[in-house]
PDB file of C-alpha atoms in Angstrom:
ATOM      1  CA  UNK A   1     -25.873  36.078 -26.004  1.00  0.00           C
ATOM      2  CA  UNK A   2     -28.295  37.801 -28.336  1.00  0.00           C
ATOM      3  CA  UNK A   3     -30.995  36.225 -30.378  1.00  0.00           C
ATOM      4  CA  UNK A   4     -32.015  37.705 -33.669  1.00  0.00           C
ATOM      5  CA  UNK A   5     -35.720  38.339 -34.022  1.00  0.00           C
ATOM      6  CA  UNK A   6     -35.677  38.424 -37.727  1.00  0.00           C
ATOM      7  CA  UNK A   7     -37.281  41.830 -37.976  1.00  0.00           C
ATOM      8  CA  UNK A   8     -35.334  44.154 -40.175  1.00  0.00           C
ATOM      9  CA  UNK A   9     -32.446  41.744 -40.514  1.00  0.00           C
ATOM     10  CA  UNK A  10     -31.877  39.705 -43.579  1.00  0.00           C
ATOM     11  CA  UNK A  11     -30.786  36.175 -42.999  1.00  0.00           C
ATOM     12  CA  UNK A  12     -27.606  35.421 -44.883  1.00  0.00           C
ATOM     13  CA  UNK A  13     -25.575  32.291 -44.769  1.00  0.00           C
ATOM     14  CA  UNK A  14     -22.023  32.676 -43.613  1.00  0.00           C
ATOM     15  CA  UNK A  15     -19.770  31.653 -46.516  1.00  0.00           C
ATOM     16  CA  UNK A  16     -16.400  32.632 -45.062  1.00  0.00           C
ATOM     17  CA  UNK A  17     -14.230  30.040 -43.379  1.00  0.00           C
ATOM     18  CA  UNK A  18     -12.265  30.918 -40.301  1.00  0.00           C
ATOM     19  CA  UNK A  19      -8.704  29.859 -41.300  1.00  0.00           C
ATOM     20  CA  UNK A  20      -6.996  30.812 -38.043  1.00  0.00           C
ATOM     21  CA  UNK A  21      -7.617  27.454 -36.337  1.00  0.00           C
ATOM     22  CA  UNK A  22      -6.599  25.614 -39.523  1.00  0.00           C
ATOM     23  CA  UNK A  23      -3.356  27.602 -39.686  1.00  0.00           C
ATOM     24  CA  UNK A  24      -2.629  26.901 -36.024  1.00  0.00           C
ATOM     25  CA  UNK A  25      -3.122  23.165 -36.501  1.00  0.00           C
ATOM     26  CA  UNK A  26      -0.908  23.118 -39.602  1.00  0.00           C
ATOM     27  CA  UNK A  27       1.903  24.976 -37.814  1.00  0.00           C
ATOM     28  CA  UNK A  28       1.754  22.571 -34.883  1.00  0.00           C
ATOM     29  CA  UNK A  29       1.917  19.578 -37.254  1.00  0.00           C
ATOM     30  CA  UNK A  30       4.839  21.156 -39.106  1.00  0.00           C
ATOM     31  CA  UNK A  31       6.786  21.577 -35.868  1.00  0.00           C
ATOM     32  CA  UNK A  32       6.012  18.006 -34.796  1.00  0.00           C
ATOM     33  CA  UNK A  33       7.233  16.588 -38.111  1.00  0.00           C
ATOM     34  CA  UNK A  34      10.355  18.744 -38.119  1.00  0.00           C
ATOM     35  CA  UNK A  35      11.280  17.311 -34.745  1.00  0.00           C
ATOM     36  CA  UNK A  36      10.179  13.723 -35.447  1.00  0.00           C
ATOM     37  CA  UNK A  37      11.724  13.145 -38.898  1.00  0.00           C
ATOM     38  CA  UNK A  38      15.404  13.131 -37.803  1.00  0.00           C
ATOM     39  CA  UNK A  39      14.502  10.675 -35.041  1.00  0.00           C
ATOM     40  CA  UNK A  40      12.736   8.297 -37.439  1.00  0.00           C
ATOM     41  CA  UNK A  41      15.367   8.384 -40.171  1.00  0.00           C
ATOM     42  CA  UNK A  42      18.435   6.650 -38.798  1.00  0.00           C
ATOM     43  CA  UNK A  43      21.465   6.155 -41.025  1.00  0.00           C
ATOM     44  CA  UNK A  44      25.096   5.309 -40.494  1.00  0.00           C
ATOM     45  CA  UNK A  45      27.177   8.428 -40.805  1.00  0.00           C
ATOM     46  CA  UNK A  46      29.557   8.211 -43.749  1.00  0.00           C
ATOM     47  CA  UNK A  47      31.503  10.776 -45.719  1.00  0.00           C
ATOM     48  CA  UNK A  48      30.255  10.563 -49.284  1.00  0.00           C
ATOM     49  CA  UNK A  49      32.610  11.622 -52.054  1.00  0.00           C
ATOM     50  CA  UNK A  50      31.739  14.714 -53.973  1.00  0.00           C
ATOM     51  CA  UNK A  51      31.418  13.963 -57.650  1.00  0.00           C
ATOM     52  CA  UNK A  52      33.549  16.114 -59.892  1.00  0.00           C
ATOM     53  CA  UNK A  53      34.669  15.610 -63.431  1.00  0.00           C
ATOM     54  CA  UNK A  54      38.410  15.938 -63.570  1.00  0.00           C
ATOM     55  CA  UNK A  55      40.427  15.887 -66.746  1.00  0.00           C
ATOM     56  CA  UNK A  56      42.332  12.649 -67.189  1.00  0.00           C
ATOM     57  CA  UNK A  57      46.078  13.077 -67.399  1.00  0.00           C
ATOM     58  CA  UNK A  58      47.274  10.482 -69.824  1.00  0.00           C
ATOM     59  CA  UNK A  59      50.811   9.276 -69.276  1.00  0.00           C
ATOM     60  CA  UNK A  60      52.456   6.772 -71.595  1.00  0.00           C
ATOM     61  CA  UNK A  61      52.940   4.280 -68.769  1.00  0.00           C
ATOM     62  CA  UNK A  62      49.212   4.163 -67.917  1.00  0.00           C
ATOM     63  CA  UNK A  63      47.249   1.110 -68.974  1.00  0.00           C
ATOM     64  CA  UNK A  64      44.020   1.528 -70.894  1.00  0.00           C
ATOM     65  CA  UNK A  65      41.494  -1.317 -70.620  1.00  0.00           C
ATOM     66  CA  UNK A  66      38.302  -1.420 -72.664  1.00  0.00           C
ATOM     67  CA  UNK A  67      35.633  -3.828 -71.461  1.00  0.00           C
ATOM     68  CA  UNK A  68      32.383  -4.932 -73.050  1.00  0.00           C
ATOM     69  CA  UNK A  69      30.016  -7.857 -72.920  1.00  0.00           C
ATOM     70  CA  UNK A  70      29.959 -10.106 -75.980  1.00  0.00           C
ATOM     71  CA  UNK A  71      26.736 -11.297 -77.601  1.00  0.00           C
ATOM     72  CA  UNK A  72      27.132 -14.752 -76.036  1.00  0.00           C
ATOM     73  CA  UNK A  73      27.297 -13.285 -72.489  1.00  0.00           C
ATOM     74  CA  UNK A  74      31.068 -13.532 -72.048  1.00  0.00           C
ATOM     75  CA  UNK A  75      33.262 -10.586 -71.177  1.00  0.00           C
ATOM     76  CA  UNK A  76      35.713  -9.085 -73.644  1.00  0.00           C
ATOM     77  CA  UNK A  77      38.703  -7.208 -72.216  1.00  0.00           C
ATOM     78  CA  UNK A  78      41.089  -5.250 -74.448  1.00  0.00           C
ATOM     79  CA  UNK A  79      44.532  -4.032 -73.349  1.00  0.00           C
ATOM     80  CA  UNK A  80      44.818  -1.066 -75.645  1.00  0.00           C
ATOM     81  CA  UNK A  81      43.473  -2.648 -78.834  1.00  0.00           C
ATOM     82  CA  UNK A  82      44.577  -6.231 -78.067  1.00  0.00           C
ATOM     83  CA  UNK A  83      42.059  -8.706 -76.596  1.00  0.00           C
ATOM     84  CA  UNK A  84      43.420 -10.411 -73.459  1.00  0.00           C
ATOM     85  CA  UNK A  85      42.295 -13.183 -71.124  1.00  0.00           C
ATOM     86  CA  UNK A  86      42.548 -12.905 -67.336  1.00  0.00           C
ATOM     87  CA  UNK A  87      45.841 -14.832 -67.239  1.00  0.00           C
ATOM     88  CA  UNK A  88      47.345 -12.749 -70.043  1.00  0.00           C
ATOM     89  CA  UNK A  89      46.182  -9.568 -68.329  1.00  0.00           C
ATOM     90  CA  UNK A  90      47.824 -10.586 -65.039  1.00  0.00           C
ATOM     91  CA  UNK A  91      51.077 -11.525 -66.776  1.00  0.00           C
ATOM     92  CA  UNK A  92      51.197  -8.288 -68.783  1.00  0.00           C
ATOM     93  CA  UNK A  93      50.276  -6.188 -65.731  1.00  0.00           C
ATOM     94  CA  UNK A  94      52.997  -7.712 -63.533  1.00  0.00           C
ATOM     95  CA  UNK A  95      55.545  -7.249 -66.321  1.00  0.00           C
ATOM     96  CA  UNK A  96      54.407  -3.646 -66.807  1.00  0.00           C
ATOM     97  CA  UNK A  97      54.824  -2.833 -63.092  1.00  0.00           C
ATOM     98  CA  UNK A  98      58.247  -4.518 -63.012  1.00  0.00           C
ATOM     99  CA  UNK A  99      59.355  -2.525 -66.077  1.00  0.00           C
ATOM    100  CA  UNK A 100      58.280   0.739 -64.450  1.00  0.00           C
ATOM    101  CA  UNK A 101      60.087  -0.096 -61.209  1.00  0.00           C
ATOM    102  CA  UNK A 102      63.225  -0.949 -63.194  1.00  0.00           C
ATOM    103  CA  UNK A 103      62.928   2.304 -65.177  1.00  0.00           C
ATOM    104  CA  UNK A 104      63.008   4.277 -61.891  1.00  0.00           C
ATOM    105  CA  UNK A 105      65.946   2.277 -60.559  1.00  0.00           C
ATOM    106  CA  UNK A 106      64.006   0.418 -57.873  1.00  0.00           C
ATOM    107  CA  UNK A 107      60.867   0.792 -55.824  1.00  0.00           C
ATOM    108  CA  UNK A 108      62.625   2.954 -53.234  1.00  0.00           C
ATOM    109  CA  UNK A 109      63.113   5.681 -55.881  1.00  0.00           C
ATOM    110  CA  UNK A 110      59.408   5.827 -56.737  1.00  0.00           C
ATOM    111  CA  UNK A 111      56.540   7.713 -55.178  1.00  0.00           C
ATOM    112  CA  UNK A 112      52.874   6.814 -55.426  1.00  0.00           C
ATOM    113  CA  UNK A 113      52.479   9.434 -58.170  1.00  0.00           C
ATOM    114  CA  UNK A 114      55.114   7.646 -60.264  1.00  0.00           C
ATOM    115  CA  UNK A 115      53.159   4.395 -60.381  1.00  0.00           C
ATOM    116  CA  UNK A 116      51.142   3.791 -63.535  1.00  0.00           C
ATOM    117  CA  UNK A 117      47.358   3.915 -63.417  1.00  0.00           C
ATOM    118  CA  UNK A 118      44.681   1.756 -64.980  1.00  0.00           C
ATOM    119  CA  UNK A 119      42.002   3.565 -66.969  1.00  0.00           C
ATOM    120  CA  UNK A 120      38.913   1.457 -67.618  1.00  0.00           C
ATOM    121  CA  UNK A 121      36.452   2.228 -70.357  1.00  0.00           C
ATOM    122  CA  UNK A 122      33.374   0.081 -69.825  1.00  0.00           C
ATOM    123  CA  UNK A 123      30.399  -0.124 -72.146  1.00  0.00           C
ATOM    124  CA  UNK A 124      27.192   1.122 -70.529  1.00  0.00           C
ATOM    125  CA  UNK A 125      25.526  -2.282 -71.005  1.00  0.00           C
ATOM    126  CA  UNK A 126      28.384  -4.270 -69.499  1.00  0.00           C
ATOM    127  CA  UNK A 127      27.480  -6.195 -66.320  1.00  0.00           C
ATOM    128  CA  UNK A 128      29.489  -5.465 -63.179  1.00  0.00           C
ATOM    129  CA  UNK A 129      31.086  -8.921 -63.119  1.00  0.00           C
ATOM    130  CA  UNK A 130      32.892  -8.009 -66.362  1.00  0.00           C
ATOM    131  CA  UNK A 131      34.254  -4.800 -64.799  1.00  0.00           C
ATOM    132  CA  UNK A 132      35.037  -6.149 -61.323  1.00  0.00           C
ATOM    133  CA  UNK A 133      37.167  -9.062 -62.558  1.00  0.00           C
ATOM    134  CA  UNK A 134      39.751  -6.909 -64.394  1.00  0.00           C
ATOM    135  CA  UNK A 135      39.886  -4.483 -61.466  1.00  0.00           C
ATOM    136  CA  UNK A 136      40.759  -7.365 -59.136  1.00  0.00           C
ATOM    137  CA  UNK A 137      43.376  -8.739 -61.551  1.00  0.00           C
ATOM    138  CA  UNK A 138      45.059  -5.342 -61.944  1.00  0.00           C
ATOM    139  CA  UNK A 139      45.116  -4.814 -58.178  1.00  0.00           C
ATOM    140  CA  UNK A 140      46.681  -8.260 -57.735  1.00  0.00           C
ATOM    141  CA  UNK A 141      49.402  -7.216 -60.174  1.00  0.00           C
ATOM    142  CA  UNK A 142      50.229  -4.152 -58.058  1.00  0.00           C
ATOM    143  CA  UNK A 143      48.269  -1.292 -59.609  1.00  0.00           C
ATOM    144  CA  UNK A 144      46.974   0.942 -56.831  1.00  0.00           C
ATOM    145  CA  UNK A 145      45.059   3.464 -58.928  1.00  0.00           C
ATOM    146  CA  UNK A 146      42.144   2.346 -61.018  1.00  0.00           C
ATOM    147  CA  UNK A 147      39.987   4.979 -62.701  1.00  0.00           C
ATOM    148  CA  UNK A 148      36.954   4.931 -64.921  1.00  0.00           C
ATOM    149  CA  UNK A 149      36.661   6.925 -68.102  1.00  0.00           C
ATOM    150  CA  UNK A 150      33.165   8.322 -68.526  1.00  0.00           C
ATOM    151  CA  UNK A 151      31.383  10.731 -70.764  1.00  0.00           C
ATOM    152  CA  UNK A 152      30.102  13.829 -68.974  1.00  0.00           C
ATOM    153  CA  UNK A 153      26.426  14.653 -69.170  1.00  0.00           C
ATOM    154  CA  UNK A 154      25.489  17.096 -71.924  1.00  0.00           C
ATOM    155  CA  UNK A 155      26.094  20.669 -70.878  1.00  0.00           C
ATOM    156  CA  UNK A 156      28.236  19.671 -67.895  1.00  0.00           C
ATOM    157  CA  UNK A 157      31.689  21.161 -68.051  1.00  0.00           C
ATOM    158  CA  UNK A 158      34.901  19.982 -66.429  1.00  0.00           C
ATOM    159  CA  UNK A 159      35.632  21.442 -63.024  1.00  0.00           C
ATOM    160  CA  UNK A 160      39.205  22.363 -62.329  1.00  0.00           C
ATOM    161  CA  UNK A 161      40.664  22.118 -58.850  1.00  0.00           C
TER     162      UNK A 161
END
């Protein structure tokens, strides 16, 4: 080890930082967190649906329901343009399914693709209880396919399969 005498040498302060130890510590922490994060985050494995906008194929036998919340907090459901109550909706839905089965000559002559669908248009401010009730009623009547009509985000096109 040498000791400076001060003769002929100017004393300057060292203003540079040695970043090698800092880099080593940061890399070690990065590796630790990369290993530890999957262990800490535990979730149930599920297959999430991929969201795609598909064009709606409108068939004359499909049922179109429009749902909105009224000013007094009640739910308004429209079958086409006609307002309906839950009992009326169930009666009309059962009759609609029976008419379709009769048109095909019996349920044994139909496939799942032949069954009519329900298309629901719900106002953005409508509470879920107003949407969930009609879905349940239509499923009780025998409709197996219930879809929601939505407006795509601006600039988002329709993806074709």
